[in-house]
Amino acid sequence: MRQIIACGLMVIGSVMLSGCLDEPTVELHEPGEYKGATDPLVQLSGTSEFNSRLQDRLLQIQTDR
Amino acid sequence: MKLIKKQSGAVPAQKVDGKQSAFRGLALDRRAFLRNSGLAAGGAAIGSVLAPTMVRKASAATQREGEITTVRTVCTHCSVGCGVYAEVQNGVWTGQEPAFDHPFNLGSHCAKGAALREHGHGERRLKYPMKMVDGKWTKISWDQAIDEVGSEMLKIRQESGPDSVYWLGSAKHNNEQAYLFRKFAAMWGTNNVDHQARICHSTTVAGVANTWGYGAMTNSYNDIHNSKAIMIIGGNPAEAHPVSLQHVFRAKEKGAKLIVIDPRFTRTAAHADHFVRIRPGTDVPIVWGMMWHIFENGWDDKAFIQQRVYGMDEIRAEVAKWTPDEVERVTGVDEETCRVAAQMMGENKPGTFIWCMGGTQHTIGNNNTRAYCNFQLALGNMGVSGGGTNIFRGHDNVQGATDLGVLSHTLPGYYGLSDGAWKHWSTVWDVDYEWVADQFDSGSYEEAGGKPVSPMNTKGVPVSRWIDAVLEDKANFAQKDNVRAMVFWGHAPNSQTRGPEMKQAMEKLDLLVVVDPYPTVTAVMQDRTDGVYLLPATTQFETYGSVTASNRSIQWRDRVIEPLFDSLPDHTIMFKMASKLGFAEQMFKNIKVVDDEPLIEDVTREINQGMWTIGYTGQSPERLKAHQQNWHTFDTTTLAAEGGAVSGDYYGMPWPCWGTADMKHPGTPNLYDTSKPVAAGGLTFRARFGVERDGVSLLAEGSYSKGSEIEDGYPEFSADVLKSLGWWNDLTPEEQQAAEGKNWKTDLSGGIQRVAIEHGCAPFGNAKARSVVWTFPDPVPIHREPLYTSRRDLVEQYPTYEDRKSFYRLPVRYESIQAKDYSTDFPLVHTSGRLVEYEGGGDETRSNPWLAELQQDMFAEINPADANDAGIRDGQMVWVESPEGSRIKVKAMVTRRVAAGVVFTPFHFGGHFEGKDLRSKYPEGSDPYVLGEAANTAFTYGYDSVTQMQETKCSLCKVYAA
Amino acid sequence: MARMKFLCDAERCIECNACVTACKNENEVPWGVNRRRVVTINDGEPGEKSISVACMHCTDAPCAAVCPVDCFYTTDDGVVLHDKDQCIGCGYCFYACPFGAPQYPQASAFGVRGKMDKCTFCAGGPEADGSPEEYEKYGANRLSEGKLPLCAEMCSTKALLGGDGDILADIYRERVLLRGGRPQTWGWDTAYS
């Protein structure tokens, strides 16, 4: 009987402890490759004309003036 | 899913470099965020709150063809007056862009302004004229509506006189409509005309105008940039005027101190350097308490007081009574907290003083506003950039509607109701004065000096008391008969107190008419089965005209879209109604009317011809439109145009803009500022109260505006004054003819003003501000406990007024209410205020899904201690019950934002009444998305001793579980 | 090269919700979906602070890393976008996102999730820029018109800034200098590595 209880306690104990393992390293994953339609904006973004337009707009509208 | 391992080991996101780590405590506990965001509440990330008929398809997407026109207009919500770029395609409002070059808002908006385009959908609008027939809403034509309503009014007029029809106007009208509305009431023959200003800043206008001349915000939102200290009392601009905070923060970032005095820890208080929590209704004690420290420490500006203030010694005597101990006993504010506030203002000049409804809506509202004025006079903060009393008005055009006299006690331009005033306006209207007089009741309700006074010269019933004008026993009512017809022309009834009595009054009327873009709570709160008409008016985006912002700048709004559904612009409805009632010919004598629509520009010009008192004369439609097209040329701090088409003008030509438009006065950016010549926007205090009192001069001593040829005080200008100064011949012969026997207010040529200004003088004289208003019930502002007070121990020392038999035609009760102790059964103070998403009675904003989604429940803020005492938990439904027996069923929000003993409710909700949901009573498809109990249902009796402002900031209540 | 970022200045945010309704207005976002919302901590008590939060368009966006159908892509200036035709509405990105940004409209009864919806930095989706199809699925494409997100452009106190991160930092630095306080660049350490 005692053995059974001991066994039971061990089982319960291990179940209880199973959530307590602290994994010190976190695995991070690279995103997969996007396979959807190509957004024309991607071509546009990063061009200097596109950027300078947005920069001007930012300074014009979002500053205290 | 391909799981491509990025790297093993280190966790890069947990960088702890000093620069940004300080912030970590606040950031990114995701569970905390979820909890806070409310997303976790439903246990899933699914947006689950689907409104019954919501989730509209992107309708604009289908409208994306066609040329885009950009329309310049102005937000219709609050008095900041934010500019808007509306994009219109094929007549549909498809886009809204930030008006970044607008001098007031620099493109910014609050939740309401950023949701303006919904007005182009107007899904929940009142769509057609409706009539209540046997308890059912029935669609009718405009012709039928005007004919039936008009006939009923003429019948009432026949039986009871013109005063039995009440014309309740609106701060939502543009200037031209507001002016026409007042003219309409005058030609109908009644002074029973009023609007929301009565219940928002009437005590300000009365208190401030009686202190130094004009009842308006003295400086501007933009001028706050120059303040070194900012004191806000009884105002929560973070919710009521969010864009104003942009200007406040610009000052604060340059080092200005921000002090907030309020019973609630408001969203504005959250940004304050110093927060002072007072007991509701103790404005005078806290202001005198701070002035006690100011005088004690010599922070007052003695030279300024000597030159420009009359009667400050009497204030000193009253202030001396408010020792730190007494202030703490009455307000709950300890000596140190009070002293720090006083010191911040005393040592950081110029400082500005901002107040709103928290100060005005009291039985002693006029005392509060005058105490604030005295505070600024003592510090010498008046007439300087960065100083002033920056009184934030409420609705977008409440300043304009007030200026244009949609009030029961004055004609446009604060001319009053004297014979002289009527004659002045009759001349401007180009009608016979006798004809106007004949429109009025021929009887008399009052006597003055033993002689009967014509109803024409008798103040009408203020909007705050219309209920009593219907219900009061005829024997006590100074009018021929009770009010039998009410016209709610742009007014939310839930913005007014005493809900159950209002319901009763609505039911007693013969005729109830609503003219509004929305059905409003008026349509549903009564249980009538007939005699109710709902007439759809347009919003201001479906018409055009001028609007006056809080800082007195007048802005031109362009039409964005054509009227939606079957709605008509207010001035068109006025024309139709005037035609039916028989005075359209006189009313539109010099105004062109096309297809029943009066030409707005003609109305503006008529306003220009008559409003000499406050300088609404120089802002011609042409100049206003030029300003609108040149937003980008105005400096965002000074508001002056630098170069460009309107160089030298101040934006919107803040009134007074003296003389005729030809004179090109630039407008007055800061009132009473002597550092500039009057011709360039400088000013003195107005000589409004005579030249001497008890042998003491009331004129300024050695203070005058820059360039003035009279280097001392002087009285207001008239033909005689010009002659005695030898300036009469400066007038042209035509001007001399017009000016003979007139003064600066009544000379229609503008010559007297022109000549005075040419000599560097202010047309209205140069006097001292008066600290003591000897014509008011309390000449020196004193504290009086509210009618319903929980501090019975203070009643004997600070009692309210005696009851009055007849004031604005009605009896007013004060001491008979205060005499009874309700504080045992109703231990909590009930106060009310604003939410950022909604405005006024909320019919418009609760019908806008973008806003409605953000505030779906009416609630009451209750301190944890009071909640625990009453056994109430957060989120539970509770009853808030008033000593007059009315009660509202709302959600409890348990929060320390309110102090123990205080309950706060927002006043924008409506559509529930004492626990009953009235949604089914709205005309189909016109019910706002969000309904809720109106806070004011549970607010009680109480009216200001000068203006009849309603008391909504301190009543009593009890709270118990529903 | 420009790197698009959002910055919310907690010293200026007053929880007026203009950013929320501007977003609804510009993108016709349906009731129940909030691409942006304002979070307040210590509500009603001293220390009350508000922050406007939406998708922060993270560098190495966690949402993209966990997406089982790889529907995310990033523009050259760092705007994280997704393709609703690929999205299966699984909700993984919601659990991965440190800002709680992804939203799921209720597609039918029983709480079945629709396609994920989130802030696009007003840059639409893969469809032709400014097309009705793009507008229907993603809302406005302001970037392609040379404009920045409307939430930031309409902020009542200019607390919320959106645009080239270097310029935002300059604007912000100037304010901090004026205030003499310490920076409050909420979320930047998590979003932008």
XYZ file of C-alpha atoms in Angstrom, chain C residues 1-179:
179
model
C 17.744 54.498 -45.992
C 14.541 55.473 -44.236
C 13.134 53.126 -41.638
C 9.449 53.693 -40.888
C 8.607 53.706 -37.200
C 5.902 54.789 -34.774
C 6.728 56.710 -31.648
C 4.250 57.641 -28.928
C 5.323 60.353 -26.523
C 3.737 59.419 -23.197
C 4.287 62.928 -21.864
C 1.964 64.266 -24.531
C -0.576 61.465 -25.062
C -3.896 62.464 -23.489
C -5.938 59.410 -24.499
C -8.161 61.422 -26.782
C -8.538 58.502 -29.200
C -8.066 60.657 -32.294
C -5.605 58.060 -33.595
C -8.244 55.369 -33.193
C -10.984 57.204 -35.065
C -8.563 58.567 -37.682
C -7.676 54.947 -38.426
C -11.352 53.978 -38.636
C -12.016 56.958 -40.868
C -9.140 56.396 -43.255
C -9.455 52.638 -43.519
C -13.192 52.134 -42.868
C -12.312 49.563 -40.244
C -15.494 47.814 -39.102
C -16.954 47.978 -35.612
C -15.168 45.542 -33.335
C -11.812 45.673 -35.068
C -9.275 48.086 -33.677
C -6.020 48.381 -35.531
C -4.968 50.987 -33.030
C -5.996 51.568 -29.480
C -4.936 53.689 -26.550
C -3.768 51.976 -23.388
C -3.819 53.771 -20.067
C -2.010 52.676 -16.965
C -2.753 53.886 -13.446
C -6.082 55.140 -14.765
C -7.430 57.887 -12.555
C -4.451 57.957 -10.216
C -1.229 59.915 -9.992
C 1.170 58.458 -12.540
C -1.597 57.980 -15.100
C 0.026 57.521 -18.504
C -1.444 56.738 -21.870
C 0.130 55.216 -24.948
C -1.317 54.664 -28.379
C -0.526 51.182 -29.651
C -0.833 49.485 -33.020
C 1.415 47.199 -35.035
C 4.904 48.623 -34.485
C 6.274 47.181 -37.737
C 9.070 45.390 -35.909
C 12.468 44.520 -37.241
C 12.515 40.688 -37.374
C 8.779 40.727 -36.759
C 7.750 37.801 -34.512
C 4.405 37.538 -36.337
C 6.217 36.759 -39.570
C 8.340 34.137 -37.835
C 5.386 32.140 -36.555
C 3.088 32.452 -39.551
C 2.393 28.941 -40.865
C 1.586 30.174 -44.365
C 4.276 32.853 -44.535
C 1.846 35.586 -45.498
C 3.984 38.460 -44.165
C 6.404 40.595 -46.121
C 8.387 43.709 -45.289
C 8.950 46.764 -47.479
C 12.399 48.227 -47.890
C 11.610 50.912 -45.364
C 10.537 48.407 -42.759
C 6.743 48.341 -43.017
C 5.407 44.887 -42.135
C 2.492 43.911 -44.355
C 0.533 40.757 -45.015
C -1.460 39.079 -47.730
C -5.030 38.294 -46.726
C -5.353 35.844 -49.597
C -2.727 33.702 -47.925
C -3.815 34.241 -44.309
C -5.792 31.375 -42.775
C -6.810 33.243 -39.624
C -5.015 30.801 -37.321
C -4.187 33.460 -34.738
C -0.573 32.422 -34.134
C 0.621 35.920 -34.918
C -1.590 37.299 -32.182
C 0.183 35.139 -29.632
C 3.599 36.012 -31.020
C 3.010 39.751 -31.188
C 4.403 41.643 -28.172
C 1.937 44.482 -28.816
C -1.308 42.557 -29.276
C -1.741 44.131 -32.682
C -3.365 41.455 -34.863
C -7.160 41.614 -34.991
C -9.646 39.084 -36.293
C -13.045 40.144 -37.510
C -15.772 37.762 -36.555
C -16.409 35.995 -39.840
C -19.432 33.973 -38.792
C -21.281 32.663 -35.790
C -19.496 30.543 -33.172
C -16.519 32.856 -33.155
C -14.789 31.514 -36.236
C -11.970 33.861 -37.022
C -11.742 35.782 -40.226
C -8.508 36.790 -41.880
C -6.124 38.644 -39.666
C -6.317 42.425 -39.861
C -3.779 44.867 -38.545
C -2.286 48.306 -38.999
C -0.643 48.572 -42.420
C 1.164 51.850 -41.645
C -1.437 53.109 -44.115
C 0.385 51.176 -46.822
C -2.371 48.810 -48.012
C -1.524 45.309 -49.207
C -0.151 43.440 -52.204
C -2.838 44.588 -54.654
C -2.231 47.498 -57.019
C -1.593 50.637 -54.942
C -4.732 52.641 -54.394
C -6.967 50.120 -56.154
C -10.514 49.434 -54.931
C -9.501 45.805 -54.257
C -6.665 46.919 -52.043
C -8.902 49.415 -50.230
C -11.569 46.806 -49.582
C -9.130 44.359 -48.024
C -6.582 46.579 -46.322
C -7.806 50.146 -46.380
C -5.877 53.155 -47.571
C -2.465 53.227 -49.155
C -1.198 56.628 -48.088
C 2.471 55.810 -48.417
C 2.105 55.311 -52.137
C 0.509 58.776 -52.282
C 3.434 60.291 -50.400
C 1.497 60.602 -47.124
C 2.092 59.075 -43.710
C -0.320 57.181 -41.435
C -3.349 59.329 -40.642
C -3.311 58.420 -36.938
C 0.024 60.169 -36.517
C -0.823 62.995 -38.875
C -3.979 63.808 -36.893
C -2.739 63.259 -33.321
C -4.236 66.017 -31.158
C -1.038 66.866 -29.318
C 1.479 65.462 -31.800
C 2.250 62.755 -29.256
C 2.008 59.976 -31.805
C 4.585 60.311 -34.537
C 4.921 58.056 -37.564
C 7.533 58.132 -40.301
C 11.274 57.936 -40.862
C 12.710 56.790 -37.541
C 15.730 59.077 -37.741
C 13.567 62.161 -38.083
C 11.221 60.970 -35.344
C 14.233 60.619 -33.093
C 15.293 64.171 -33.956
C 11.856 65.633 -33.260
C 11.653 63.706 -30.054
C 15.179 64.558 -28.931
C 14.404 68.215 -29.298
C 11.385 67.884 -27.016
C 13.305 65.888 -24.444
C 16.005 68.514 -24.473
C 13.406 71.194 -23.845
C 11.834 69.221 -21.051
